[in-house]
Amino acid sequence: MIRLTVLYPQPTDIDQFEKDYQAHIQLLHEKTGIPGDAKPYTITRFQQTPTGLPPYYLMFSMPFNSPEDLQSAMSSQGMQEVDSDAQRISTGGGPVMMIGNED
C-alpha cells in the first residue's frame, strides 16, 4: 500500500479556503470518477496548539494499491487539473505533496 498525502499551509482566508476546498473535492470526484457518496480518502484539519497555529491547516490522504496505480492516477489529465486547482486554492503557500509506503 502506498499513500499520497497533501498538506495545505495555513490559508490567508480560512472561510474562502473552506469554500474553495469543497469545490476542489467535488472536482476530484468528477475528474477521477470517484462516486459522489464514496470517500476513499481522509481529510484532517489541524487545530491550534498551546504554542500557536501549526504550519499546516489541512491534510488530504489517499491510499493506492501500488506505486504504479498512484503513477497512473497522477499522470491522468483529470488529476493534472485537480493538482492545478490545489495550487490555486492554497493561498498560504503551495501545498506540500508527500508519498509514503504503509507497513
PDB file of C-alpha atoms in Angstrom:
ATOM      1  CA  MET A   1       0.000   0.000   0.000  1.00  0.00           C
ATOM      2  CA  ILE A   2       1.222   3.467  -0.858  1.00  0.00           C
ATOM      3  CA  ARG A   3      -0.277   6.727   0.382  1.00  0.00           C
ATOM      4  CA  LEU A   4      -0.496  10.149  -1.212  1.00  0.00           C
ATOM      5  CA  THR A   5      -0.573  12.956   1.360  1.00  0.00           C
ATOM      6  CA  VAL A   6      -1.137  16.622   0.543  1.00  0.00           C
ATOM      7  CA  LEU A   7      -0.551  19.259   3.223  1.00  0.00           C
ATOM      8  CA  TYR A   8      -2.096  22.700   2.816  1.00  0.00           C
ATOM      9  CA  PRO A   9      -0.411  25.620   4.653  1.00  0.00           C
ATOM     10  CA  GLN A  10      -2.483  27.957   6.795  1.00  0.00           C
ATOM     11  CA  PRO A  11      -4.657  29.908   4.311  1.00  0.00           C
ATOM     12  CA  THR A  12      -4.815  33.679   4.217  1.00  0.00           C
ATOM     13  CA  ASP A  13      -8.639  33.469   4.471  1.00  0.00           C
ATOM     14  CA  ILE A  14      -9.982  30.305   6.150  1.00  0.00           C
ATOM     15  CA  ASP A  15     -13.619  30.844   5.139  1.00  0.00           C
ATOM     16  CA  GLN A  16     -12.672  31.290   1.482  1.00  0.00           C
ATOM     17  CA  PHE A  17     -10.345  28.293   1.618  1.00  0.00           C
ATOM     18  CA  GLU A  18     -13.143  26.122   3.022  1.00  0.00           C
ATOM     19  CA  LYS A  19     -15.486  27.160   0.194  1.00  0.00           C
ATOM     20  CA  ASP A  20     -12.781  26.588  -2.397  1.00  0.00           C
ATOM     21  CA  TYR A  21     -11.776  23.260  -0.843  1.00  0.00           C
ATOM     22  CA  GLN A  22     -15.337  21.904  -1.007  1.00  0.00           C
ATOM     23  CA  ALA A  23     -15.402  22.731  -4.732  1.00  0.00           C
ATOM     24  CA  HIS A  24     -11.919  21.208  -5.048  1.00  0.00           C
ATOM     25  CA  ILE A  25     -13.112  17.903  -3.561  1.00  0.00           C
ATOM     26  CA  GLN A  26     -16.063  17.909  -5.968  1.00  0.00           C
ATOM     27  CA  LEU A  27     -13.595  18.444  -8.809  1.00  0.00           C
ATOM     28  CA  LEU A  28     -11.539  15.495  -7.536  1.00  0.00           C
ATOM     29  CA  HIS A  29     -14.626  13.295  -7.640  1.00  0.00           C
ATOM     30  CA  GLU A  30     -15.600  14.480 -11.125  1.00  0.00           C
ATOM     31  CA  LYS A  31     -12.149  14.182 -12.688  1.00  0.00           C
ATOM     32  CA  THR A  32     -11.244  10.817 -11.163  1.00  0.00           C
ATOM     33  CA  GLY A  33     -14.620   9.114 -11.378  1.00  0.00           C
ATOM     34  CA  ILE A  34     -14.955   8.676  -7.614  1.00  0.00           C
ATOM     35  CA  PRO A  35     -18.685   8.290  -6.918  1.00  0.00           C
ATOM     36  CA  GLY A  36     -20.129  11.271  -5.048  1.00  0.00           C
ATOM     37  CA  ASP A  37     -21.019   9.211  -1.982  1.00  0.00           C
ATOM     38  CA  ALA A  38     -17.627   7.437  -1.795  1.00  0.00           C
ATOM     39  CA  LYS A  39     -14.770   8.736   0.296  1.00  0.00           C
ATOM     40  CA  PRO A  40     -11.603   6.691  -0.320  1.00  0.00           C
ATOM     41  CA  TYR A  41      -9.544   9.398   1.387  1.00  0.00           C
ATOM     42  CA  THR A  42      -9.287  11.175   4.705  1.00  0.00           C
ATOM     43  CA  ILE A  43      -9.225  14.897   5.408  1.00  0.00           C
ATOM     44  CA  THR A  44      -7.723  16.221   8.643  1.00  0.00           C
ATOM     45  CA  ARG A  45      -7.990  19.824   9.779  1.00  0.00           C
ATOM     46  CA  PHE A  46      -5.278  20.671  12.287  1.00  0.00           C
ATOM     47  CA  GLN A  47      -6.104  22.553  15.480  1.00  0.00           C
ATOM     48  CA  GLN A  48      -4.229  25.300  17.232  1.00  0.00           C
ATOM     49  CA  THR A  49      -1.858  24.059  19.924  1.00  0.00           C
ATOM     50  CA  PRO A  50      -0.698  25.799  23.118  1.00  0.00           C
ATOM     51  CA  THR A  51       2.282  27.060  21.114  1.00  0.00           C
ATOM     52  CA  GLY A  52       0.131  28.532  18.317  1.00  0.00           C
ATOM     53  CA  LEU A  53      -1.072  27.595  14.868  1.00  0.00           C
ATOM     54  CA  PRO A  54       0.596  24.619  13.199  1.00  0.00           C
ATOM     55  CA  PRO A  55       2.277  25.277   9.846  1.00  0.00           C
ATOM     56  CA  TYR A  56      -0.424  23.280   8.060  1.00  0.00           C
ATOM     57  CA  TYR A  57      -4.170  23.791   8.101  1.00  0.00           C
ATOM     58  CA  LEU A  58      -5.389  20.664   6.321  1.00  0.00           C
ATOM     59  CA  MET A  59      -4.120  17.243   5.289  1.00  0.00           C
ATOM     60  CA  PHE A  60      -5.591  15.151   2.484  1.00  0.00           C
ATOM     61  CA  SER A  61      -4.553  11.493   2.469  1.00  0.00           C
ATOM     62  CA  MET A  62      -5.475   8.773  -0.045  1.00  0.00           C
ATOM     63  CA  PRO A  63      -4.197   5.191  -0.330  1.00  0.00           C
ATOM     64  CA  PHE A  64      -3.276   3.412  -3.548  1.00  0.00           C
ATOM     65  CA  ASN A  65      -2.631  -0.293  -4.008  1.00  0.00           C
ATOM     66  CA  SER A  66       0.733   0.168  -5.694  1.00  0.00           C
ATOM     67  CA  PRO A  67       3.194   2.786  -6.912  1.00  0.00           C
ATOM     68  CA  GLU A  68       2.005   2.015 -10.438  1.00  0.00           C
ATOM     69  CA  ASP A  69      -1.614   2.781  -9.512  1.00  0.00           C
ATOM     70  CA  LEU A  70      -0.534   6.075  -7.972  1.00  0.00           C
ATOM     71  CA  GLN A  71       1.589   6.969 -11.004  1.00  0.00           C
ATOM     72  CA  SER A  72      -1.268   6.149 -13.352  1.00  0.00           C
ATOM     73  CA  ALA A  73      -3.678   8.309 -11.371  1.00  0.00           C
ATOM     74  CA  MET A  74      -1.266  11.219 -11.027  1.00  0.00           C
ATOM     75  CA  SER A  75      -0.394  11.269 -14.723  1.00  0.00           C
ATOM     76  CA  SER A  76      -4.029  11.404 -15.844  1.00  0.00           C
ATOM     77  CA  GLN A  77      -5.416  14.598 -17.355  1.00  0.00           C
ATOM     78  CA  GLY A  78      -8.065  14.735 -14.620  1.00  0.00           C
ATOM     79  CA  MET A  79      -5.522  14.652 -11.796  1.00  0.00           C
ATOM     80  CA  GLN A  80      -3.430  17.278 -13.541  1.00  0.00           C
ATOM     81  CA  GLU A  81      -6.494  19.550 -13.388  1.00  0.00           C
ATOM     82  CA  VAL A  82      -7.026  18.662  -9.720  1.00  0.00           C
ATOM     83  CA  ASP A  83      -3.373  19.474  -8.981  1.00  0.00           C
ATOM     84  CA  SER A  84      -3.648  22.852 -10.709  1.00  0.00           C
ATOM     85  CA  ASP A  85      -6.738  23.614  -8.665  1.00  0.00           C
ATOM     86  CA  ALA A  86      -4.920  22.645  -5.444  1.00  0.00           C
ATOM     87  CA  GLN A  87      -2.206  25.146  -6.307  1.00  0.00           C
ATOM     88  CA  ARG A  88      -4.844  27.825  -6.957  1.00  0.00           C
ATOM     89  CA  ILE A  89      -6.729  27.429  -3.667  1.00  0.00           C
ATOM     90  CA  SER A  90      -3.660  27.141  -1.429  1.00  0.00           C
ATOM     91  CA  THR A  91      -3.292  30.827  -0.599  1.00  0.00           C
ATOM     92  CA  GLY A  92      -0.867  30.371   2.297  1.00  0.00           C
ATOM     93  CA  GLY A  93       1.794  28.888   0.018  1.00  0.00           C
ATOM     94  CA  GLY A  94       1.915  25.902  -2.272  1.00  0.00           C
ATOM     95  CA  PRO A  95       0.613  22.589  -0.982  1.00  0.00           C
ATOM     96  CA  VAL A  96       3.216  20.001   0.002  1.00  0.00           C
ATOM     97  CA  MET A  97       2.804  16.572  -1.588  1.00  0.00           C
ATOM     98  CA  MET A  98       4.347  13.500   0.001  1.00  0.00           C
ATOM     99  CA  ILE A  99       4.233   9.835  -0.962  1.00  0.00           C
ATOM    100  CA  GLY A 100       4.884   7.078   1.551  1.00  0.00           C
ATOM    101  CA  ASN A 101       4.738   3.327   1.974  1.00  0.00           C
ATOM    102  CA  GLU A 102       2.470   1.852   4.616  1.00  0.00           C
ATOM    103  CA  ASP A 103       3.562  -1.137   6.657  1.00  0.00           C
TER     104      ASP A 103
END
